[in-house]
Coordinates of C-alpha atoms in Angstrom, one line a residue:
Chain A
M1394 CA -12.7 -33.8 43.2
H1395 CA -16.2 -32.9 42.4
P1396 CA -17.8 -34.5 39.3
F1397 CA -17.8 -32.6 36.1
A1398 CA -18.9 -32.9 32.5
F1399 CA -16.1 -33.1 29.9
S1400 CA -16.0 -32.2 26.3
R1401 CA -13.3 -31.9 23.6
V1402 CA -13.6 -29.2 21.1
S1403 CA -11.9 -29.0 17.6
T1404 CA -13.1 -25.7 16.4
V1405 CA -12.7 -22.2 17.9
T1406 CA -16.4 -21.5 17.6
A1407 CA -17.2 -24.6 19.6
A1408 CA -14.7 -23.6 22.3
L1409 CA -16.0 -20.1 22.6
N1410 CA -19.6 -21.3 22.8
A1411 CA -18.6 -23.6 25.6
G1412 CA -16.7 -20.9 27.3
A1413 CA -19.6 -18.5 27.1
R1414 CA -21.7 -21.2 28.9
D1415 CA -19.2 -21.4 31.8
G1416 CA -17.1 -24.1 30.3
R1417 CA -13.6 -24.1 31.9
Y1418 CA -10.8 -24.4 29.4
I1419 CA -8.1 -26.9 30.0
A1420 CA -4.9 -27.4 28.0
G1421 CA -2.1 -28.9 30.1
G1422 CA -4.0 -29.0 33.3
T1423 CA -1.0 -29.1 35.6
T1424 CA -2.5 -26.5 37.9
L1425 CA -6.2 -26.9 37.3
V1426 CA -6.3 -30.7 37.9
D1427 CA -4.3 -30.4 41.0
L1428 CA -6.6 -27.6 42.4
M1429 CA -9.7 -29.6 41.3
R1430 CA -8.4 -32.6 43.4
E1431 CA -8.0 -30.2 46.4
T1432 CA -11.5 -28.9 45.6
V1433 CA -10.2 -25.3 45.4
E1434 CA -11.4 -25.4 41.8
R1435 CA -14.9 -26.9 41.1
P1436 CA -15.8 -26.5 37.5
A1437 CA -19.0 -28.1 36.4
H1438 CA -17.8 -28.4 32.7
V1439 CA -14.2 -28.9 31.6
V1440 CA -13.5 -28.1 28.0
D1441 CA -10.4 -29.7 26.4
I1442 CA -9.0 -27.1 23.9
N1443 CA -6.0 -29.1 22.7
G1444 CA -7.6 -29.5 19.3
L1445 CA -7.4 -25.8 18.6
P1446 CA -4.8 -24.4 16.1
Y1447 CA -2.8 -22.4 18.5
K1448 CA 0.4 -24.4 18.4
D1449 CA 2.8 -22.4 16.3
I1450 CA 6.0 -20.5 17.2
T1451 CA 7.0 -17.9 14.6
V1452 CA 10.1 -15.7 14.8
T1453 CA 10.0 -12.7 12.5
R1454 CA 12.0 -9.4 12.3
Q1455 CA 9.1 -7.7 14.2
G1456 CA 9.1 -10.2 17.0
L1457 CA 8.0 -13.5 18.3
Y1458 CA 4.6 -15.1 18.0
V1459 CA 3.7 -18.0 20.3
G1460 CA 0.4 -19.9 20.1
S1461 CA -1.2 -20.3 23.6
L1462 CA -1.2 -24.1 23.3
V1463 CA 2.6 -24.4 22.8
R1464 CA 4.1 -26.3 25.6
M1465 CA 6.7 -24.8 27.9
S1466 CA 9.3 -27.4 26.8
E1467 CA 8.7 -26.6 23.1
L1468 CA 9.0 -22.8 23.4
A1469 CA 12.2 -23.1 25.6
A1470 CA 13.9 -25.5 23.2
H1471 CA 13.0 -23.6 20.0
P1472 CA 16.5 -22.9 18.4
E1473 CA 15.6 -19.3 17.4
V1474 CA 14.0 -18.5 20.8
R1475 CA 17.1 -19.9 22.6
A1476 CA 19.4 -17.7 20.4
T1477 CA 17.4 -14.5 20.3
Y1478 CA 15.2 -14.6 23.4
P1479 CA 17.5 -16.4 26.0
L1480 CA 15.5 -14.8 28.8
L1481 CA 12.4 -16.8 27.8
S1482 CA 14.2 -20.1 27.4
Q1483 CA 15.9 -19.6 30.8
A1484 CA 12.8 -18.6 32.7
L1485 CA 10.9 -21.6 31.2
E1486 CA 13.6 -24.2 32.0
L1487 CA 14.1 -22.9 35.5
G1488 CA 10.4 -23.5 36.1
A1489 CA 8.8 -26.8 37.3
S1490 CA 10.2 -30.1 36.0
A1491 CA 10.8 -31.6 32.6
Q1492 CA 7.6 -33.7 33.0
L1493 CA 5.5 -30.6 33.9
R1494 CA 7.1 -28.5 31.2
N1495 CA 6.0 -31.2 28.6
M1496 CA 2.4 -30.8 29.6
A1497 CA 2.0 -27.2 30.7
S1498 CA 0.9 -24.7 28.0
I1499 CA 2.0 -21.1 27.6
G1500 CA -1.5 -19.8 28.0
G1501 CA -2.0 -21.9 31.1
N1502 CA 1.2 -20.8 32.5
I1503 CA 0.2 -17.2 32.8
M1504 CA -3.2 -18.3 34.2
Q1505 CA -1.6 -20.1 37.2
R1506 CA -3.2 -19.7 40.5
P1507 CA -1.2 -18.7 43.6
R1508 CA 0.9 -21.4 45.4
C1509 CA 0.1 -19.8 48.7
P1510 CA -0.5 -22.8 51.1
Y1511 CA -3.5 -21.0 52.6
F1512 CA -5.1 -20.6 49.2
R1513 CA -4.6 -24.3 48.5
D1514 CA -6.0 -25.5 51.8
V1515 CA -9.8 -25.1 51.7
H1516 CA -9.9 -25.0 55.5
S1517 CA -7.9 -21.8 55.8
A1518 CA -9.2 -18.3 55.4
C1519 CA -8.3 -16.9 51.9
N1520 CA -9.8 -13.8 50.3
R1521 CA -8.7 -15.0 46.9
R1522 CA -10.5 -18.4 47.1
D1523 CA -13.4 -17.2 49.3
P1524 CA -13.7 -13.4 49.2
G1525 CA -14.3 -11.8 52.5
S1526 CA -13.1 -14.7 54.5
G1527 CA -9.8 -13.1 55.6
C1528 CA -6.1 -13.9 55.0
D1529 CA -4.4 -16.5 57.2
A1530 CA -1.1 -15.9 55.3
R1531 CA -0.4 -12.3 56.5
H1532 CA 0.2 -13.3 60.1
G1533 CA 0.9 -17.0 59.5
D1534 CA 3.7 -18.8 57.7
N1535 CA 4.6 -15.9 55.4
R1536 CA 8.3 -16.6 54.6
M1537 CA 7.5 -17.2 50.9
Q1538 CA 4.9 -14.4 50.6
A1539 CA 5.2 -11.1 48.8
I1540 CA 6.7 -7.8 49.9
L1541 CA 5.6 -5.7 46.9
G1542 CA 2.1 -5.0 45.5
T1543 CA 0.4 -6.5 48.6
S1544 CA -2.8 -5.4 50.3
T1545 CA -4.3 -6.2 53.7
H1546 CA -6.5 -8.7 51.7
C1547 CA -3.7 -10.8 50.0
V1548 CA 0.0 -11.3 50.2
A1549 CA 0.4 -14.2 47.8
T1550 CA 3.2 -14.1 45.2
H1551 CA 2.6 -14.7 41.6
P1552 CA 4.2 -18.1 40.9
S1553 CA 5.1 -17.9 37.1
D1554 CA 8.7 -17.3 36.0
L1555 CA 7.6 -17.0 32.4
A1556 CA 5.3 -14.1 33.4
V1557 CA 8.3 -12.1 34.8
A1558 CA 10.1 -12.5 31.5
L1559 CA 7.0 -11.5 29.6
V1560 CA 6.5 -8.3 31.7
A1561 CA 10.2 -7.4 31.1
L1562 CA 9.8 -8.0 27.4
D1563 CA 6.5 -6.0 26.9
A1564 CA 4.6 -9.0 25.7
V1565 CA 1.0 -8.7 24.5
V1566 CA -1.7 -11.3 25.2
Q1567 CA -4.2 -11.9 22.3
V1568 CA -7.6 -13.1 23.4
R1569 CA -10.8 -14.1 21.7
S1570 CA -14.4 -14.3 22.6
L1571 CA -17.8 -14.5 20.8
D1572 CA -17.6 -10.7 20.7
G1573 CA -14.3 -10.6 18.8
T1574 CA -10.6 -10.3 19.5
R1575 CA -8.6 -7.9 21.6
S1576 CA -5.0 -7.4 22.7
I1577 CA -3.9 -6.9 26.3
P1578 CA -0.4 -5.7 27.2
V1579 CA 0.9 -8.2 29.7
Q1580 CA 1.5 -5.4 32.1
D1581 CA -2.2 -4.9 32.3
F1582 CA -3.1 -8.5 32.2
F1583 CA -2.1 -9.3 35.8
L1584 CA -4.0 -7.4 38.5
R1585 CA -2.8 -6.5 41.9
P1586 CA -5.0 -7.9 44.7
K1587 CA -6.0 -4.6 46.3
D1588 CA -9.5 -5.2 47.8
T1589 CA -10.6 -7.7 45.2
P1590 CA -7.8 -10.4 45.3
Q1591 CA -10.2 -12.9 43.6
N1592 CA -9.7 -10.9 40.3
E1593 CA -6.2 -12.1 39.2
H1594 CA -6.2 -11.0 35.6
S1595 CA -8.1 -8.9 33.2
L1596 CA -9.6 -11.7 31.1
R1597 CA -13.4 -11.5 30.8
P1598 CA -15.6 -14.6 31.3
G1599 CA -15.5 -16.8 28.2
E1600 CA -12.4 -15.2 26.8
L1601 CA -9.8 -17.6 25.4
I1602 CA -6.1 -16.8 25.2
T1603 CA -5.0 -17.5 21.6
S1604 CA -1.4 -16.2 21.5
L1605 CA 1.3 -14.1 22.9
T1606 CA 3.5 -11.7 20.9
I1607 CA 6.8 -10.2 21.9
P1608 CA 8.3 -7.3 20.1
S1609 CA 11.9 -7.6 18.9
G1610 CA 14.7 -5.3 19.9
A1611 CA 18.4 -5.1 20.5
H1612 CA 17.8 -6.0 24.1
T1613 CA 16.3 -9.4 23.6
R1614 CA 19.6 -11.2 22.7
R1615 CA 21.4 -9.8 25.7
S1616 CA 18.9 -11.1 28.3
G1617 CA 18.6 -13.7 30.9
Y1618 CA 16.8 -15.0 34.1
L1619 CA 18.3 -15.6 37.5
K1620 CA 16.2 -17.5 40.0
I1621 CA 17.1 -17.8 43.6
R1622 CA 15.5 -20.5 45.7
D1623 CA 15.8 -22.8 48.7
R1624 CA 17.2 -25.7 46.7
Q1625 CA 19.1 -25.9 43.4
S1626 CA 16.2 -27.1 41.2
Y1627 CA 12.5 -27.7 41.0
E1628 CA 11.3 -25.1 43.4
F1629 CA 9.5 -21.8 43.3
A1630 CA 11.5 -18.5 43.5
L1631 CA 12.4 -16.7 46.7
A1632 CA 13.5 -13.9 44.4
S1633 CA 14.2 -13.8 40.6
A1634 CA 15.3 -11.2 38.1
A1635 CA 14.6 -10.9 34.4
V1636 CA 17.1 -8.6 32.7
A1637 CA 17.4 -7.4 29.1
L1638 CA 20.0 -4.8 28.1
D1639 CA 20.7 -2.9 25.0
I1640 CA 24.4 -1.8 25.3
R1641 CA 26.0 -0.1 22.3
G1642 CA 29.1 2.1 22.1
G1643 CA 29.9 1.4 25.7
V1644 CA 26.6 2.9 27.0
V1645 CA 23.4 1.3 28.2
R1646 CA 20.8 2.4 25.6
G1647 CA 17.9 0.5 26.9
A1648 CA 17.1 -1.6 30.0
R1649 CA 14.2 -4.0 30.9
V1650 CA 14.2 -5.3 34.5
A1651 CA 11.5 -7.3 36.3
V1652 CA 11.4 -9.4 39.4
G1653 CA 9.6 -12.4 40.6
G1654 CA 9.0 -14.3 43.8
V1655 CA 8.6 -11.1 45.8
A1656 CA 5.4 -9.5 44.4
T1657 CA 1.8 -10.3 44.0
V1658 CA 2.1 -9.8 40.2
P1659 CA 5.2 -10.0 37.9
W1660 CA 6.9 -6.8 39.0
R1661 CA 8.5 -4.4 36.5
L1662 CA 11.2 -2.0 37.9
P1663 CA 11.0 1.3 35.9
K1664 CA 13.2 3.2 38.4
V1665 CA 16.0 0.7 38.1
E1666 CA 15.7 0.9 34.3
E1667 CA 15.8 4.7 34.3
A1668 CA 18.9 4.5 36.5
L1669 CA 20.7 2.3 33.9
V1670 CA 19.9 4.2 30.7
G1671 CA 22.7 6.4 29.5
K1672 CA 25.3 4.9 32.0
R1673 CA 28.5 3.0 31.3
P1674 CA 28.3 -0.6 32.1
G1675 CA 30.1 -1.5 35.3
R1676 CA 29.8 -2.5 38.9
R1677 CA 29.0 0.9 40.1
T1678 CA 26.2 1.3 37.6
W1679 CA 24.7 -2.1 38.5
T1680 CA 25.0 -1.5 42.2
D1681 CA 23.4 2.0 42.1
A1682 CA 20.5 0.8 39.9
A1683 CA 19.8 -2.4 41.9
A1684 CA 19.5 -0.3 45.1
L1685 CA 16.3 1.1 43.7
A1686 CA 14.7 -2.3 43.3
V1687 CA 12.6 -2.5 46.5
E1688 CA 11.1 1.0 47.0
G1689 CA 7.8 0.6 48.8
A1690 CA 8.4 -2.9 50.0
V1691 CA 6.2 -4.0 53.0
P1692 CA 7.9 -7.0 54.6
L1693 CA 5.9 -9.4 56.8
S1694 CA 7.1 -11.1 60.0
E1695 CA 9.2 -13.8 58.3
N1696 CA 10.1 -12.4 54.9
A1697 CA 12.1 -9.2 55.5
F1698 CA 15.2 -11.1 54.1
K1699 CA 13.6 -10.8 50.7
V1700 CA 14.3 -7.0 50.7
R1701 CA 18.0 -7.5 50.5
L1702 CA 17.8 -10.7 48.6
V1703 CA 15.9 -9.2 45.6
E1704 CA 18.3 -6.2 45.5
R1705 CA 21.3 -8.6 45.3
T1706 CA 19.5 -10.8 42.8
V1707 CA 18.9 -7.8 40.5
R1708 CA 22.6 -6.7 41.0
R1709 CA 24.0 -10.1 40.2
Q1710 CA 21.9 -10.5 37.1
L1711 CA 22.8 -7.0 35.8
M1712 CA 26.5 -8.1 36.3
T1713 CA 25.9 -11.4 34.4
I1714 CA 24.0 -9.8 31.5
G1715 CA 25.9 -6.4 31.3
G1716 CA 29.4 -7.5 32.3
Q1717 CA 31.4 -6.1 35.1
Chain B
M1081 CA -7.3 -56.6 20.4
A1082 CA -9.6 -54.2 22.2
E1083 CA -10.6 -54.9 25.7
T1084 CA -13.4 -53.2 27.6
F1085 CA -13.3 -52.7 31.3
D1086 CA -16.5 -51.8 32.8
E1087 CA -16.1 -50.5 36.4
A1088 CA -19.7 -51.2 37.2
T1089 CA -19.2 -55.0 36.8
T1090 CA -15.6 -55.3 37.8
L1091 CA -14.8 -54.6 41.3
K1092 CA -11.1 -54.8 41.7
R1093 CA -9.2 -55.3 45.0
R1094 CA -7.6 -51.9 45.0
T1095 CA -10.9 -50.2 44.3
F1096 CA -12.4 -52.2 47.1
V1097 CA -9.7 -51.3 49.6
A1098 CA -9.9 -47.6 48.6
A1099 CA -13.7 -47.6 49.0
S1100 CA -13.6 -49.3 52.4
T1101 CA -11.1 -47.0 53.9
A1102 CA -13.1 -44.0 52.7
A1103 CA -16.2 -45.4 54.2
A1104 CA -14.4 -45.9 57.6
G1105 CA -13.7 -42.2 57.5
L1106 CA -9.9 -42.5 58.0
P1107 CA -8.3 -39.0 58.4
G1108 CA -6.9 -37.6 55.2
L1109 CA -8.9 -40.0 53.0
T1110 CA -12.0 -38.2 51.8
S1111 CA -14.1 -39.3 49.0
D1112 CA -12.9 -36.2 47.1
R1113 CA -9.5 -37.7 46.9
L1114 CA -10.8 -41.1 45.7
P1115 CA -12.5 -40.4 42.4
I1116 CA -13.2 -44.0 41.7
S1117 CA -15.0 -44.7 45.0
T1118 CA -17.8 -42.3 44.4
P1119 CA -20.3 -43.0 41.6
A1120 CA -20.7 -40.3 39.0
P1121 CA -23.8 -39.5 36.9
A1122 CA -23.8 -40.9 33.4
D1123 CA -22.9 -37.6 31.8
R1124 CA -19.8 -37.6 33.9
L1125 CA -18.5 -40.7 32.3
S1126 CA -16.4 -41.0 29.1
T1127 CA -15.0 -43.8 27.0
V1128 CA -11.3 -43.6 26.4
R1129 CA -9.4 -45.5 23.7
L1130 CA -5.7 -45.3 23.6
A1131 CA -2.6 -47.4 22.8
V1132 CA -0.7 -48.6 25.9
N1133 CA 2.6 -50.3 25.3
G1134 CA 1.6 -51.0 21.7
E1135 CA -1.8 -52.5 22.6
Q1136 CA -5.1 -50.8 21.9
R1137 CA -7.1 -50.5 25.1
T1138 CA -10.5 -49.1 25.8
A1139 CA -12.0 -48.1 29.2
Q1140 CA -15.1 -46.3 30.5
V1141 CA -14.0 -43.9 33.2
D1142 CA -15.4 -41.3 35.5
N1143 CA -14.1 -37.9 34.0
R1144 CA -12.2 -37.4 37.2
T1145 CA -9.9 -40.4 36.6
S1146 CA -6.3 -39.4 36.1
L1147 CA -4.1 -41.2 33.5
L1148 CA -2.3 -42.8 36.4
D1149 CA -5.5 -44.3 37.8
L1150 CA -6.6 -45.4 34.4
L1151 CA -3.3 -47.3 34.0
R1152 CA -3.3 -48.8 37.6
E1153 CA -7.0 -49.4 38.3
H1154 CA -8.5 -50.0 34.9
L1155 CA -5.8 -51.4 32.8
D1156 CA -4.1 -53.5 35.5
L1157 CA -0.7 -51.9 34.9
P1158 CA 0.5 -51.2 38.5
G1159 CA 4.1 -50.7 37.5
T1160 CA 3.7 -46.9 37.4
K1161 CA 3.6 -45.8 41.0
K1162 CA 1.4 -43.3 42.8
G1163 CA 3.6 -41.2 45.0
C1164 CA 2.4 -37.8 45.9
D1165 CA -0.5 -37.7 43.4
Q1166 CA 0.2 -33.9 43.0
G1167 CA 2.8 -33.8 40.3
A1168 CA 5.7 -33.2 42.8
C1169 CA 7.5 -36.5 43.0
G1170 CA 7.7 -38.0 39.5
A1171 CA 7.0 -41.6 40.6
C1172 CA 4.1 -41.7 38.1
T1173 CA 6.2 -40.6 35.1
V1174 CA 5.2 -42.3 31.8
L1175 CA 5.7 -41.4 28.1
V1176 CA 2.7 -40.0 26.2
D1177 CA 3.5 -39.8 22.5
D1178 CA 7.2 -40.2 23.4
R1179 CA 7.2 -37.3 25.9
R1180 CA 7.5 -37.8 29.7
V1181 CA 4.7 -36.5 31.8
N1182 CA 3.3 -36.9 35.3
A1183 CA 0.4 -39.4 34.8
C1184 CA -1.2 -38.2 38.1
L1185 CA -1.7 -34.6 36.9
T1186 CA -3.5 -35.3 33.6
L1187 CA -7.0 -36.6 33.1
A1188 CA -7.4 -39.9 31.3
V1189 CA -10.2 -38.4 29.1
M1190 CA -7.6 -36.0 27.6
H1191 CA -5.7 -38.8 26.0
Q1192 CA -8.0 -40.1 23.5
G1193 CA -5.9 -41.8 20.8
A1194 CA -2.6 -41.2 22.6
R1195 CA 0.3 -43.6 22.6
V1196 CA 1.4 -44.3 26.2
T1197 CA 4.5 -46.2 27.3
T1198 CA 4.8 -47.4 30.9
I1199 CA 7.5 -49.2 32.7
E1200 CA 5.9 -52.5 31.7
G1201 CA 6.4 -51.6 28.0
L1202 CA 10.2 -51.0 28.1
A1203 CA 11.5 -54.6 28.0
R1204 CA 11.4 -56.7 24.9
G1205 CA 10.3 -60.0 26.3
E1206 CA 12.9 -61.2 28.7
R1207 CA 15.5 -58.6 27.4
L1208 CA 15.5 -55.6 29.6
H1209 CA 15.8 -52.0 28.2
P1210 CA 19.4 -50.9 28.4
L1211 CA 18.5 -48.4 31.1
Q1212 CA 16.8 -51.0 33.2
Q1213 CA 19.9 -53.2 33.0
A1214 CA 22.1 -50.2 33.8
F1215 CA 20.0 -49.6 36.9
I1216 CA 20.8 -53.1 38.0
D1217 CA 24.5 -52.8 37.1
H1218 CA 24.9 -49.5 39.1
D1219 CA 22.7 -50.5 42.0
G1220 CA 20.3 -47.6 41.3
L1221 CA 17.2 -49.5 42.6
Q1222 CA 17.4 -48.9 46.5
C1223 CA 13.8 -49.4 47.8
G1224 CA 12.4 -49.5 44.3
Y1225 CA 9.3 -47.4 44.8
C1226 CA 10.5 -44.4 42.8
T1227 CA 12.4 -46.7 40.3
P1228 CA 9.7 -47.0 37.5
G1229 CA 9.4 -43.2 37.3
Q1230 CA 13.1 -42.7 37.5
V1231 CA 13.6 -45.2 34.6
M1232 CA 10.9 -43.7 32.4
S1233 CA 12.3 -40.2 33.1
G1234 CA 15.8 -41.4 32.4
V1235 CA 14.8 -42.9 29.1
A1236 CA 13.3 -39.5 28.1
C1237 CA 16.3 -37.6 29.5
I1238 CA 18.6 -39.7 27.2
A1239 CA 16.2 -39.2 24.2
E1240 CA 16.1 -35.5 24.7
G1241 CA 19.9 -35.3 24.8
H1242 CA 20.3 -33.8 28.3
T1243 CA 23.1 -36.1 29.3
G1244 CA 26.1 -33.8 28.6
S1245 CA 27.4 -34.0 32.1
R1246 CA 26.4 -35.4 35.5
E1247 CA 25.2 -31.9 36.5
E1248 CA 23.0 -31.7 33.4
I1249 CA 21.6 -35.2 34.1
R1250 CA 20.8 -34.2 37.7
E1251 CA 19.0 -31.0 36.6
W1252 CA 16.9 -32.8 34.0
M1253 CA 16.1 -35.6 36.5
S1254 CA 15.1 -33.2 39.2
G1255 CA 11.4 -33.9 38.6
N1256 CA 12.0 -37.3 40.1
L1257 CA 12.3 -36.8 43.8
C1258 CA 13.5 -39.6 46.0
R1259 CA 14.5 -39.6 49.6
C1260 CA 16.7 -42.7 49.6
G1261 CA 19.8 -41.0 48.2
A1262 CA 20.0 -43.2 45.2
Y1263 CA 20.7 -40.3 42.9
T1264 CA 24.4 -40.9 42.4
N1265 CA 23.9 -44.5 41.1
I1266 CA 20.9 -43.4 39.0
V1267 CA 23.0 -40.6 37.4
S1268 CA 25.7 -43.3 36.7
A1269 CA 23.1 -45.6 35.1
I1270 CA 21.8 -42.8 32.8
E1271 CA 25.3 -41.6 32.0
Q1272 CA 26.4 -45.1 30.9
T1273 CA 23.3 -45.8 28.9
A1274 CA 23.6 -42.5 27.1
K1275 CA 27.2 -43.2 26.1
E1276 CA 26.3 -46.7 24.8
A1277 CA 23.2 -45.5 23.0

């Protein structure tokens, strides 16, 4: 780990001033400290923002408000969130371990860097870590890598389960800087690698995530997260599916479907959603819609299995949420 | 009573061993991974005051020092074990303000004023914490390296109420990896302690 200056801020202004001078915000630190130890991240100044007032969870008729410093474990266990946004609770509690969920913040979760082993090994070529150096993952050990949203420059999956749920639920990220505040739809927050994989999100330098908001709707109660992985627990997804359905009068009125573990960013599936709306719930509907999950997939040498796996993951979760 | 540990004047054995191996250039041990062995400029040092096992402690640390290294190297509490040092194994689990965390993945300087409980703080004198006794009763100890983290995590698991079934206990203890196959007996120890609590 490289030496760094450390400061603790208790006002938003102090945080933004430090951020504008290249200070690196830290909340839970579960990713950042790990990457600093591996020297992948080398901030000169680390700014502890845990003294800022972004720790509230509020559920109203309009939707859910979550401060960026709320811990994963707190949001997951919130009684109203568990009852009205089960997708969020499930995505959170299927991520990491109890110890990590107690530390990791909601804002930090969506700022997670890739878990690609070549990104984390400073001796490997990685366009994300060292732009222009190449990508050792594409023709290397690529079993865990992405099949959707990739480019010749990067094939790393986005590691966050929460982000998949947020994309399905049309969450909005509120950010603040010395210039003011702005709102970013979470769909626009995560950037595909294209030819600039080092740009992972649309946050500008010095901007601070203050909260997330999630609009309410009939679909949020009938929602859930399925995560398929190499072992039962405490592992990243090979494929995952976030599904939220609005079913009334025996017809699917609205559908939100997103997948994780297979794409470079949390991946919404609009064609699957279109195929569901207006249909009667049932095995045929779920199977036909899930077949549209992987259009445009580009498998690598060792991860072609993900094409069928993600289709089956979507189908199974549609059955679980929508009934057979 | 407050104690001050000044690393410039106190060279401890573990620090010395770490510094020696780094100097010998052993593969896999670079100075980057041994924050204590490389001196930092004065503006990269901080003073941390926190309550550990009910006692106020103060230490001046390099900002790179993890909470785990603060406990083991500065405060002479080696009961908390360093396993992977990457947040993957749970051997370093301690309670910070009553919540279980991985002490290796958090910076000591982030815990100003916090209350920390380590394995050394569970027993009351000679009387073991009920879960410590249950580990003995159920033979949950095996080699013992992962045990402090397992016990701390188990104490939290019970307090959180995640002991409804053996499956639930397994899921909520999954942050504590151990290769010795002791899980069955550890689950039994937690199950029994939760019932008696």
